[in-house]
Amino acid sequence: MESGEKSRVTEKLRGQLERITYASEENDYVVAKVRVYGRADLVTIVGNIPSPTPGEILDMSGTWSNHPKFGEQFKVAFCFCSVPASVNGIEKYLGSGLIRGIGPVMAKRIVKMFGEKTLDIIEKSADKLMSIEGIGKQRIKMIAGAWAEQREIRSVMVFLQAHGVSSAYAAKIYKKYGNDAIAIVKANPYRLAHDIFGIGFLTADSIARKLGFDEKSPLRAEAGIMFALSELAEDGHVYYPKDSLISKAKEMLNVDESVLEIAMESLLVENRIVIENLRSSEVESLGVFLSKYHMAEVQIAKKMKEIRDSPKNIKDIYIDSVLKYVQKKLSLSLAEKQIDAVKAAIEHKLLVITGGPGTGKTTITKAIIEIFSLVTDKILLAAPTGRAAKRMSEATGREAKTIHRLLEFDRTRGGFKHNEDFPLICDLIILDEASMIDTLLMYHLLRAIPAQATLILVGDINQLPSVGAGNVLKDIINSNSFTVVELNEIFRQAKQSAIITNAHRIINGQYPRIDNESDTDFYFINEDDQEKVLEKIILMVKQRIPRKFGYNPLCDIQVLTPMNRGVVGTMKINESLQEALNPEGFEIIRGGRSYRVGDKVMQIRNNYDKNVFNGDIGSITSIDSENQVITIVVDGRNVAYAYSELDELVLAYAVSVHKSQGSEYPAVVMPLVTAHYIMLQRNLVYTGVTRGKKLVILVGSKKAMFLAINNNKISCRYTYLGARLGERK
């Protein structure tokens, strides 16, 4: 029979799954080898199979085809998985990492002892495993619990697959809802969009529709509005104009406005949203807020005014005498603007210091700390990220913490320990990299600052705004309600750095000065072809930069990109650099991603239980396939991740410019190509360049550079904080 004819005939196959070549948890697509009964050679199968496990028996129906590169394949249309019956199959099944507490070695011991009865023993008489070397009561408890959990998860997987949803979410859904998972999802599938990281409204809506939920269901309309507001918050908006929100929701849900209006009323009654009449330049409009953002914005404005207007808790400092003292002690000669900043810190309760690189922000911070330390030892230093806090510590010689660690997360209560009832003990708090702080984090920080303390915000207003919703630093400055010192003089030592001088040229709309022939710290490699840009980045990171400058490719060099997708987006560069820098690390594959021992990885959401936060970078030190745990080192701490939690980690050989905020790296490599034109903005290139401490290399086209520098249009963010801060009593 010819291959073309063969591909049209539906056949049934039964066999044992031997090994998985590729598995995507995003859509359950699998490429695997199966030992089919009656055939001597292994058969390649391809298709959607939820969580296949080596050793399982597969009953499949599908069609044969010939792939031009990989040869004969069986395309699976339907597959039923069952536990293996043979000793060999059971050993493969248990040794695959399916059950926590059983790895390949232990699986061999158990099967050798119990043979074909092994699975029955685990199911019904787990205590008998005590006779196996290396198994005690604790491990039996772990194995029995994992077996029961796996059985429940499997039932959730079957349910999800029947409703067109990836089984990758099964473990998370089961972890959240337990044995009630299927009942809860059937009752209100829209809960998934809110409760389960990685499941959005569209997936939840797909389940709901297959469960028979009506298109005009109130639950659907409410969930759609909440989803739209959440998506807009991820784009930086604290609120959204009501008319525009209705239009977005109407287009997404395909329902009448009347349905959406009723849904909004219901959300209002339940206090899930707030609709406020907003005034701007004598124009009134209705803004819709998620309740938490409205509450945060209102409280930020209230607390900032309270700090500004409250008396100090420390005795007066005589400016002229301490200025002489601090300059002598620190061997400084402060410029006029720097002296203004130091005086303002002494005279005012709330101060903003803003300026670009090389303008003396660190010098001013050190001087302020030195002066305040004459009258108090209650001084706190903080920054939004671990790297920024570490830099602050190194620059000042004093401990600096991330805001999250300063506030201390209380796992028992599910919130920060420090708040208005248990405030921080401080007379002065200095917050660095303030442009990164979003609305919710600023709210939590201000709750914990006593009104008598002095608060100083230090940041660069020209950098990208926070990743989270809001534009806090800019709103504070634009409110004209607080003292602001803007630094714009580049000091002599800083002028010797092409990174710093070119950063200022870029933010001022000028093309950077490029001299690749001289001994410099700033280079531009001209290349129009994206594939060649990628090749040059890999070559530079792996060989040329380490050879010429002595930097370690993993620890010292960071690739920053404007976008995540594309030939030179973070995803593709990460895959390429993983192969170039860490090709042989012990590997597991989850969610279509490869994780290897030695990989550089980044946390992509706040996880208060683990004390790791969005943007934290670490490296994988071990992969325990028996207990299904990956361990990474973050800021010197070992942090364990279950396999089901790995969607919180991505490779970090390359990260987006947004994710790099608050960090500095010895060497930065950044592609600039016209394919990224949507993201090519002046402040993005400026932010990327200023992340490089000793070396910056831009690779791409002059046209892309020109487009970016000439695009000073900053994306609009809907916030009302500036107006609230400007309101008088």
XYZ file of C-alpha atoms in Angstrom, residues 88-714:
627
model
C 9.016 -4.299 32.533
C 6.171 -1.858 31.966
C 5.536 -1.367 35.687
C 9.225 -0.639 36.291
C 9.254 1.981 33.528
C 5.998 3.437 34.810
C 7.187 3.881 38.404
C 10.701 4.921 37.416
C 9.465 7.764 35.183
C 9.021 10.182 38.088
C 5.240 9.770 38.111
C 5.142 9.160 41.886
C 7.074 11.325 44.333
C 9.388 9.115 46.391
C 10.021 6.554 43.653
C 12.836 7.010 41.144
C 14.421 4.528 38.699
C 16.557 2.778 41.369
C 13.716 2.406 43.856
C 11.325 1.293 41.108
C 13.704 -1.551 40.203
C 13.879 -2.700 43.856
C 10.089 -2.623 44.337
C 9.324 -4.469 41.098
C 12.011 -7.064 41.831
C 10.280 -7.784 45.152
C 6.606 -7.689 44.083
C 6.657 -8.238 40.311
C 3.286 -7.952 38.591
C 1.531 -7.299 41.934
C 3.481 -4.066 42.486
C 0.723 -1.584 41.639
C -1.835 -3.471 43.727
C 0.575 -3.399 46.668
C 1.023 0.376 46.361
C -2.731 0.875 45.993
C -3.975 -1.407 48.780
C -1.086 -2.529 51.005
C 1.559 0.187 50.929
C 2.899 -0.889 54.360
C 4.427 -3.959 52.685
C 6.908 -1.625 50.985
C 8.725 -1.483 54.365
C 10.498 -4.671 53.317
C 12.315 -2.748 50.555
C 15.764 -1.367 51.365
C 15.648 2.448 51.717
C 11.896 2.684 52.377
C 10.740 3.777 55.817
C 7.456 5.010 57.256
C 7.913 8.563 55.960
C 8.608 7.415 52.407
C 5.632 5.027 52.491
C 3.442 7.932 53.577
C 4.819 10.056 50.703
C 4.347 7.273 48.126
C 0.799 6.446 49.257
C -0.208 10.115 49.255
C 1.377 10.725 45.843
C -0.344 7.629 44.389
C -3.766 8.781 45.638
C -3.135 12.334 44.458
C -2.024 11.092 41.042
C -5.234 9.056 40.713
C -7.335 12.150 41.456
C -5.253 14.310 39.144
C -5.760 11.760 36.397
C -9.540 12.062 36.755
C -9.225 15.853 36.502
C -7.044 15.365 33.404
C -9.651 13.201 31.724
C -12.339 15.784 32.544
C -10.222 18.648 31.171
C -9.301 16.761 28.023
C -12.964 16.059 27.378
C -13.544 19.813 27.455
C -10.577 20.759 25.278
C -8.224 21.994 27.987
C -4.571 21.093 28.429
C -3.938 18.518 31.140
C -0.932 20.608 32.230
C -3.336 22.542 34.463
C -4.717 19.436 36.171
C -2.161 19.346 38.996
C -2.712 23.042 39.741
C -6.490 22.716 39.736
C -6.289 19.685 42.017
C -3.851 21.462 44.345
C -6.236 24.428 44.605
C -9.574 22.602 44.925
C -8.628 19.084 46.084
C -11.142 16.276 45.559
C -13.861 18.857 44.839
C -12.034 20.048 41.712
C -14.408 18.686 39.091
C -17.534 19.748 41.021
C -16.210 23.299 41.465
C -15.227 23.638 37.806
C -18.627 22.360 36.687
C -20.421 24.834 38.962
C -18.388 27.883 37.896
C -15.548 27.323 35.406
C -14.882 31.074 35.354
C -13.285 30.724 38.797
C -10.320 29.135 37.039
C -9.356 32.424 35.384
C -9.016 34.060 38.794
C -7.729 31.161 40.886
C -5.259 29.314 38.643
C -2.074 30.973 37.364
C -1.787 30.412 33.616
C -5.491 29.897 32.929
C -7.070 32.984 31.450
C -10.640 33.909 30.705
C -10.584 32.452 27.196
C -9.668 28.988 28.474
C -12.244 29.182 31.260
C -14.830 30.389 28.750
C -14.049 27.464 26.464
C -14.736 25.025 29.321
C -17.911 26.881 30.265
C -19.306 26.764 26.751
C -18.653 23.016 26.522
C -20.376 22.583 29.873
C -23.432 24.314 28.433
C -23.147 27.795 29.940
C -25.173 30.325 27.959
C -23.368 33.074 26.036
C -25.454 35.631 27.949
C -24.820 34.049 31.345
C -24.312 36.689 34.084
C -21.327 34.691 35.342
C -19.741 34.941 31.882
C -20.320 38.706 31.562
C -18.950 39.377 35.064
C -15.910 37.180 34.481
C -15.307 38.835 31.108
C -15.310 42.343 32.606
C -12.985 41.263 35.425
C -10.684 39.597 32.907
C -10.610 42.711 30.713
C -9.740 44.923 33.710
C -7.026 42.477 34.813
C -5.518 42.443 31.327
C -5.582 46.246 31.239
C -3.870 46.329 34.647
C -1.124 44.130 33.206
C -0.711 46.788 30.520
C -0.207 49.359 33.284
C -3.684 50.866 33.684
C -5.027 51.473 37.201
C -8.489 52.203 35.804
C -10.107 52.294 32.363
C -12.743 54.623 30.907
C -16.138 52.966 31.256
C -17.236 53.484 27.632
C -13.973 52.004 26.317
C -14.208 49.078 28.725
C -17.765 48.318 27.588
C -16.590 48.359 23.957
C -13.722 45.962 24.709
C -15.941 43.581 26.673
C -18.683 43.707 24.028
C -16.210 42.768 21.296
C -14.688 39.973 23.384
C -17.945 38.458 24.650
C -20.241 39.173 21.700
C -23.111 40.283 23.941
C -25.331 43.369 24.133
C -24.339 46.379 26.232
C -27.403 45.802 28.421
C -25.927 42.457 29.574
C -22.639 44.176 30.441
C -24.355 47.012 32.304
C -26.221 44.485 34.479
C -22.955 42.621 35.086
C -21.241 45.853 36.147
C -24.024 46.616 38.595
C -23.602 43.186 40.106
C -19.813 43.633 40.382
C -20.385 47.008 42.053
C -22.755 45.523 44.628
C -20.189 42.790 45.392
C -17.445 45.468 45.752
C -15.325 43.810 43.076
C -15.116 47.044 41.048
C -15.432 50.770 41.706
C -16.832 53.274 39.213
C -15.702 56.828 39.922
C -16.491 60.187 38.349
C -13.060 61.523 37.355
C -12.299 65.142 36.524
C -9.456 66.084 34.202
C -9.032 69.615 32.817
C -12.676 70.375 33.639
C -13.748 67.273 31.662
C -15.630 64.565 33.544
C -15.548 60.871 32.731
C -16.398 57.597 34.437
C -13.447 55.381 35.314
C -13.779 51.700 36.245
C -11.289 50.318 38.768
C -10.695 46.880 40.142
C -11.461 47.511 43.822
C -7.957 46.749 45.055
C -6.443 49.362 42.731
C -8.959 52.037 43.694
C -8.374 51.440 47.382
C -4.579 51.445 46.865
C -4.578 54.708 44.890
C -6.804 56.528 47.395
C -4.700 55.341 50.318
C -1.387 56.235 48.626
C -2.561 59.833 48.233
C -3.820 59.990 51.813
C -0.675 58.471 53.328
C 1.773 60.580 51.309
C 0.090 63.793 52.414
C 0.079 62.534 55.987
C 3.836 61.867 55.902
C 4.533 65.204 54.203
C 2.516 67.199 56.746
C 3.454 65.386 59.987
C 6.209 66.623 62.323
C 9.570 64.824 62.426
C 10.420 62.375 65.144
C 14.040 63.601 65.399
C 15.659 66.775 66.648
C 16.535 69.603 64.255
C 19.670 69.343 62.129
C 21.697 72.507 61.466
C 22.277 72.413 57.741
C 25.401 74.556 57.245
C 27.498 72.846 59.900
C 26.558 69.287 58.897
C 27.196 70.004 55.217
C 30.806 70.894 55.984
C 31.134 67.912 58.287
C 29.752 65.327 55.848
C 31.808 66.580 52.890
C 34.980 66.345 54.947
C 34.160 62.902 56.356
C 33.223 61.386 52.988
C 35.937 63.313 51.065
C 33.277 64.908 48.894
C 32.815 68.215 47.185
C 29.094 68.491 46.554
C 27.860 70.445 43.542
C 25.157 73.077 43.914
C 22.278 70.763 42.914
C 23.576 68.066 45.241
C 23.675 70.521 48.138
C 20.080 71.511 47.285
C 19.074 67.850 47.486
C 20.789 67.308 50.847
C 19.204 70.477 52.284
C 15.787 69.411 50.989
C 16.186 66.022 52.680
C 16.784 67.783 56.004
C 14.034 70.391 55.602
C 11.212 68.277 54.110
C 9.450 65.141 55.260
C 8.927 63.782 51.754
C 11.417 64.312 48.933
C 11.912 63.031 45.385
C 15.426 62.983 43.890
C 15.492 62.169 40.185
C 18.244 62.098 37.587
C 20.012 59.935 35.046
C 23.228 57.901 35.421
C 26.335 59.798 36.528
C 24.402 62.711 38.053
C 25.327 61.910 41.646
C 22.222 60.209 43.110
C 24.367 57.688 45.001
C 26.643 60.414 46.390
C 23.636 62.345 47.678
C 22.166 59.198 49.232
C 25.417 58.518 51.120
C 25.575 62.126 52.344
C 21.952 62.067 53.560
C 22.502 58.783 55.414
C 25.639 60.164 57.059
C 23.840 63.323 58.238
C 20.768 61.509 59.596
C 22.979 58.972 61.380
C 24.169 61.847 63.608
C 20.718 62.028 65.208
C 19.167 58.564 64.702
C 20.095 54.964 64.060
C 16.601 54.190 62.751
C 17.442 54.352 59.043
C 16.035 51.909 56.484
C 17.140 51.431 52.877
C 15.018 49.577 50.341
C 14.615 48.901 46.615
C 12.031 47.042 44.531
C 14.341 44.183 43.397
C 17.024 42.018 44.953
C 19.702 43.247 42.571
C 18.822 46.895 43.187
C 18.913 46.327 46.953
C 22.302 44.630 46.647
C 23.681 47.558 44.635
C 22.328 49.983 47.215
C 24.053 48.019 49.996
C 27.352 47.996 48.109
C 27.170 51.734 47.374
C 26.235 52.858 50.896
C 27.909 50.239 53.076
C 24.591 49.661 54.887
C 22.023 46.897 54.633
C 19.320 47.438 52.033
C 16.356 45.111 51.560
C 13.789 44.539 48.874
C 10.451 46.122 49.738
C 8.853 42.675 50.007
C 11.467 41.478 52.497
C 11.352 44.745 54.407
C 7.600 44.360 54.926
C 7.902 40.616 55.719
C 5.233 38.345 54.336
C 3.126 36.540 56.935
C 2.139 33.139 55.505
C -0.397 32.461 58.234
C -2.374 35.654 57.511
C -1.621 35.876 53.820
C -0.362 39.479 53.941
C 2.595 41.616 54.994
C 3.471 41.692 58.696
C 4.227 45.415 58.665
C 1.271 47.765 58.207
C -0.430 50.624 60.073
C -0.956 48.353 63.094
C 2.635 47.095 63.117
C 4.665 49.865 61.426
C 8.329 49.804 60.488
C 10.668 51.268 63.092
C 12.335 54.127 61.233
C 12.987 57.859 61.260
C 14.322 57.841 57.692
C 13.542 55.508 54.805
C 15.265 55.885 51.440
C 13.759 54.062 48.498
C 15.968 53.545 45.421
C 14.825 52.760 41.844
C 11.481 54.380 42.671
C 10.367 54.414 39.016
C 9.852 50.640 39.327
C 7.318 50.793 42.138
C 3.781 49.980 41.055
C 0.528 51.052 42.706
C -0.085 47.993 44.880
C 3.481 47.764 46.192
C 3.570 51.483 46.983
C 0.320 51.126 48.912
C 1.677 48.304 51.046
C 4.928 50.172 51.706
C 3.233 53.417 52.722
C 0.899 51.557 55.107
C 3.966 50.490 57.073
C 5.806 53.839 57.225
C 5.163 55.852 60.411
C 3.872 59.375 59.738
C 6.806 60.955 61.641
C 9.418 59.354 59.354
C 11.150 61.123 56.467
C 10.597 59.387 53.116
C 13.031 59.943 50.236
C 12.299 58.500 46.796
C 15.307 58.188 44.476
C 14.800 57.250 40.837
C 15.215 58.018 37.157
C 11.999 59.427 35.719
C 13.203 58.715 32.162
C 13.242 54.959 32.627
C 10.371 52.708 31.654
C 7.436 52.804 34.068
C 6.767 49.935 36.469
C 5.912 46.489 35.141
C 2.824 46.499 37.375
C -0.098 48.916 37.085
C 0.475 52.605 37.685
C 3.064 55.296 37.072
C 3.712 56.210 40.685
C 6.958 58.203 40.533
C 5.838 60.233 37.529
C 2.438 60.948 39.113
C 4.094 62.137 42.326
C 6.372 64.502 40.412
C 3.622 65.787 38.106
C 1.266 66.480 41.029
C 3.451 69.465 42.053
C 2.570 68.656 45.659
C 5.957 67.453 46.869
C 9.527 68.710 46.837
C 11.453 67.409 43.807
C 15.171 67.845 43.071
C 16.072 67.038 39.477
C 19.756 66.319 38.765
C 20.953 66.943 35.221
C 24.702 67.577 35.493
C 26.954 64.666 34.495
C 30.056 64.656 36.678
C 33.567 64.548 35.288
C 34.335 60.952 36.213
C 31.040 59.780 34.724
C 31.777 61.661 31.488
C 34.634 59.224 30.866
C 32.080 56.458 30.322
C 30.599 56.235 26.835
C 27.702 54.262 28.369
C 26.697 57.231 30.515
C 27.291 59.960 27.930
C 25.448 57.980 25.249
C 22.557 57.214 27.618
C 22.069 60.965 28.094
C 22.342 61.553 24.346
C 19.687 58.893 23.714
C 17.205 60.284 26.244
C 17.723 63.743 24.753
C 16.878 62.421 21.274
C 20.438 62.361 19.954
C 22.180 59.501 18.175
C 24.876 57.887 20.350
C 28.554 58.488 19.559
C 29.988 55.223 18.273
C 33.697 54.446 17.914
C 34.145 50.687 17.723
C 37.862 51.073 17.003
C 38.781 52.763 20.280
C 39.049 51.265 23.759
C 35.483 51.987 24.837
C 32.641 50.550 26.909
C 29.922 51.152 24.278
C 29.732 49.393 20.887
C 27.229 49.241 18.056
C 27.421 46.262 15.673
C 25.599 47.058 12.446
C 23.593 44.121 11.065
C 20.246 44.177 9.236
C 19.593 40.426 8.960
C 17.827 39.066 12.076
C 19.284 35.566 11.771
C 22.780 37.047 11.634
C 21.968 39.303 14.598
C 21.120 36.145 16.562
C 24.324 34.426 15.426
C 26.427 37.412 16.464
C 24.768 37.638 19.886
C 25.472 33.935 20.561
C 29.083 34.306 19.390
C 29.657 37.417 21.500
C 28.156 35.961 24.668
C 29.883 32.579 24.343
C 33.294 33.614 23.020
C 34.150 37.176 22.085
C 33.152 39.077 25.256
C 34.651 36.467 27.642
C 37.854 36.349 25.578
C 38.349 40.127 25.288
C 36.897 41.383 28.580
C 37.093 38.311 30.828
C 33.379 38.268 31.702
C 31.622 35.037 32.655
C 28.824 34.289 30.123
C 26.412 33.109 32.857
C 27.151 35.490 35.734
C 28.334 38.710 34.080
C 26.678 38.992 30.655
C 22.964 39.707 30.235
C 21.108 39.840 26.927
C 18.203 42.317 26.996
C 15.527 42.394 24.314
C 12.592 44.696 23.492
C 10.203 41.773 22.881
C 9.652 38.155 23.868
C 8.813 36.700 20.457
C 10.598 36.713 17.118
C 14.007 35.635 15.865
C 15.771 37.873 18.399
C 13.121 37.802 21.122
C 13.818 36.421 24.590
C 12.337 32.979 23.829
C 14.484 32.224 20.790
C 17.673 33.730 22.250
C 17.187 31.748 25.464
C 16.835 28.481 23.549
C 19.958 29.277 21.504
C 22.056 30.371 24.488
C 20.963 27.337 26.513
C 22.285 25.104 23.739
C 25.473 27.159 23.406
C 26.292 27.583 27.105
C 24.682 24.596 28.828
C 24.145 21.807 26.281
C 24.723 18.825 28.581
C 23.076 19.709 31.905
C 20.715 17.055 33.324
C 17.350 17.951 31.781
C 13.615 17.689 32.239
C 10.974 19.133 29.888
C 7.809 20.760 31.217
C 5.311 22.969 29.420
C 7.354 22.793 26.229
C 10.336 24.264 28.122
C 13.623 22.563 28.848
C 15.136 22.973 32.324
C 18.739 21.884 32.871
C 21.060 21.843 35.860
C 23.211 24.961 35.467
C 20.535 26.997 33.655
C 20.034 30.665 34.469
C 16.333 31.170 35.292
C 13.961 33.953 36.325
C 10.859 33.996 38.530
C 7.921 35.544 36.630
C 5.357 36.052 39.411
C 5.414 36.973 43.087
C 5.473 33.854 45.251
C 5.245 34.946 48.863
C 5.368 31.389 50.202
C 8.801 30.892 48.662
C 9.917 34.476 49.293
C 10.787 34.915 45.604
C 9.390 37.672 43.437
C 8.748 38.683 39.851
C 12.129 39.358 38.192
C 14.329 37.447 40.687
C 17.111 35.591 38.865
C 18.847 32.406 39.993
C 20.424 29.236 38.667
C 19.312 25.602 38.764
C 21.553 23.585 41.070
C 19.751 20.233 41.113
C 16.871 18.286 39.587
C 15.462 15.507 41.783
C 13.387 13.346 39.447
C 12.452 10.958 42.263
C 10.832 13.650 44.417
C 9.914 15.829 41.397
C 11.712 18.890 42.716
C 14.005 21.440 41.103
C 16.254 23.516 43.375
C 17.506 26.935 42.352
C 19.780 29.392 44.144
C 18.351 32.929 44.432
C 20.352 35.579 46.311
C 22.325 32.828 48.035
C 19.191 30.925 49.160
C 18.095 27.473 48.005
C 14.496 27.542 46.753
C 12.638 24.319 45.876
C 10.042 24.056 43.095
C 7.727 21.125 42.514
C 7.447 20.131 38.856
C 3.879 21.488 38.846
C 5.242 24.961 39.774
C 7.739 25.267 36.938
C 5.549 27.581 34.889
C 6.729 30.251 37.356
C 10.278 29.898 35.968
C 11.634 30.847 32.556
C 15.156 30.807 31.151
C 16.996 34.070 31.824
C 20.027 34.051 29.537
C 17.965 36.762 27.828
C 15.274 38.849 29.550
C 13.063 41.705 28.398
C 14.191 45.266 29.064
C 11.104 45.691 31.274
C 12.150 42.747 33.457
C 15.696 44.140 33.779
C 14.623 47.314 35.570
C 16.359 47.886 38.862
C 19.244 45.622 37.872
C 22.770 46.336 36.701
C 25.014 43.887 34.905
C 28.744 44.072 34.127
C 27.947 43.550 30.427
C 24.731 44.050 28.447
C 24.056 42.874 24.892
C 20.890 44.196 23.252
C 19.418 43.538 19.792
C 17.744 46.402 17.936
C 15.868 45.291 14.820
C 13.057 46.868 12.826
C 10.876 43.787 13.468
C 10.539 45.145 17.036
C 9.216 48.484 15.764
C 6.129 48.307 18.039
C 8.385 48.441 21.113
C 11.155 50.669 19.764
C 10.924 53.700 22.019
C 13.515 56.112 23.326
C 12.983 55.286 26.997
C 13.220 51.551 26.280
C 16.662 51.853 24.643
C 17.718 54.267 27.394
C 16.615 51.812 30.094
C 18.470 48.937 28.401
C 21.678 50.930 27.948
C 21.692 52.138 31.571
C 21.554 48.518 32.818
C 25.149 48.019 31.608
C 27.757 48.843 34.244
C 30.995 48.301 32.335
C 30.074 47.236 28.800
C 27.120 47.756 26.446
C 26.912 46.246 22.965
C 23.968 47.012 20.685
C 23.513 44.669 17.716
C 21.155 45.534 14.895
C 20.297 48.070 12.238
C 20.893 51.815 12.239
C 17.328 52.225 11.029
C 15.985 50.492 14.152
C 18.185 52.725 16.319
C 16.915 55.802 14.477
C 13.272 54.707 14.888
C 13.721 54.142 18.616
C 15.515 57.393 19.397
C 13.021 59.441 17.420
C 10.026 57.786 19.071
C 9.505 59.638 22.334
C 5.807 58.833 22.482
C 5.268 57.226 25.874
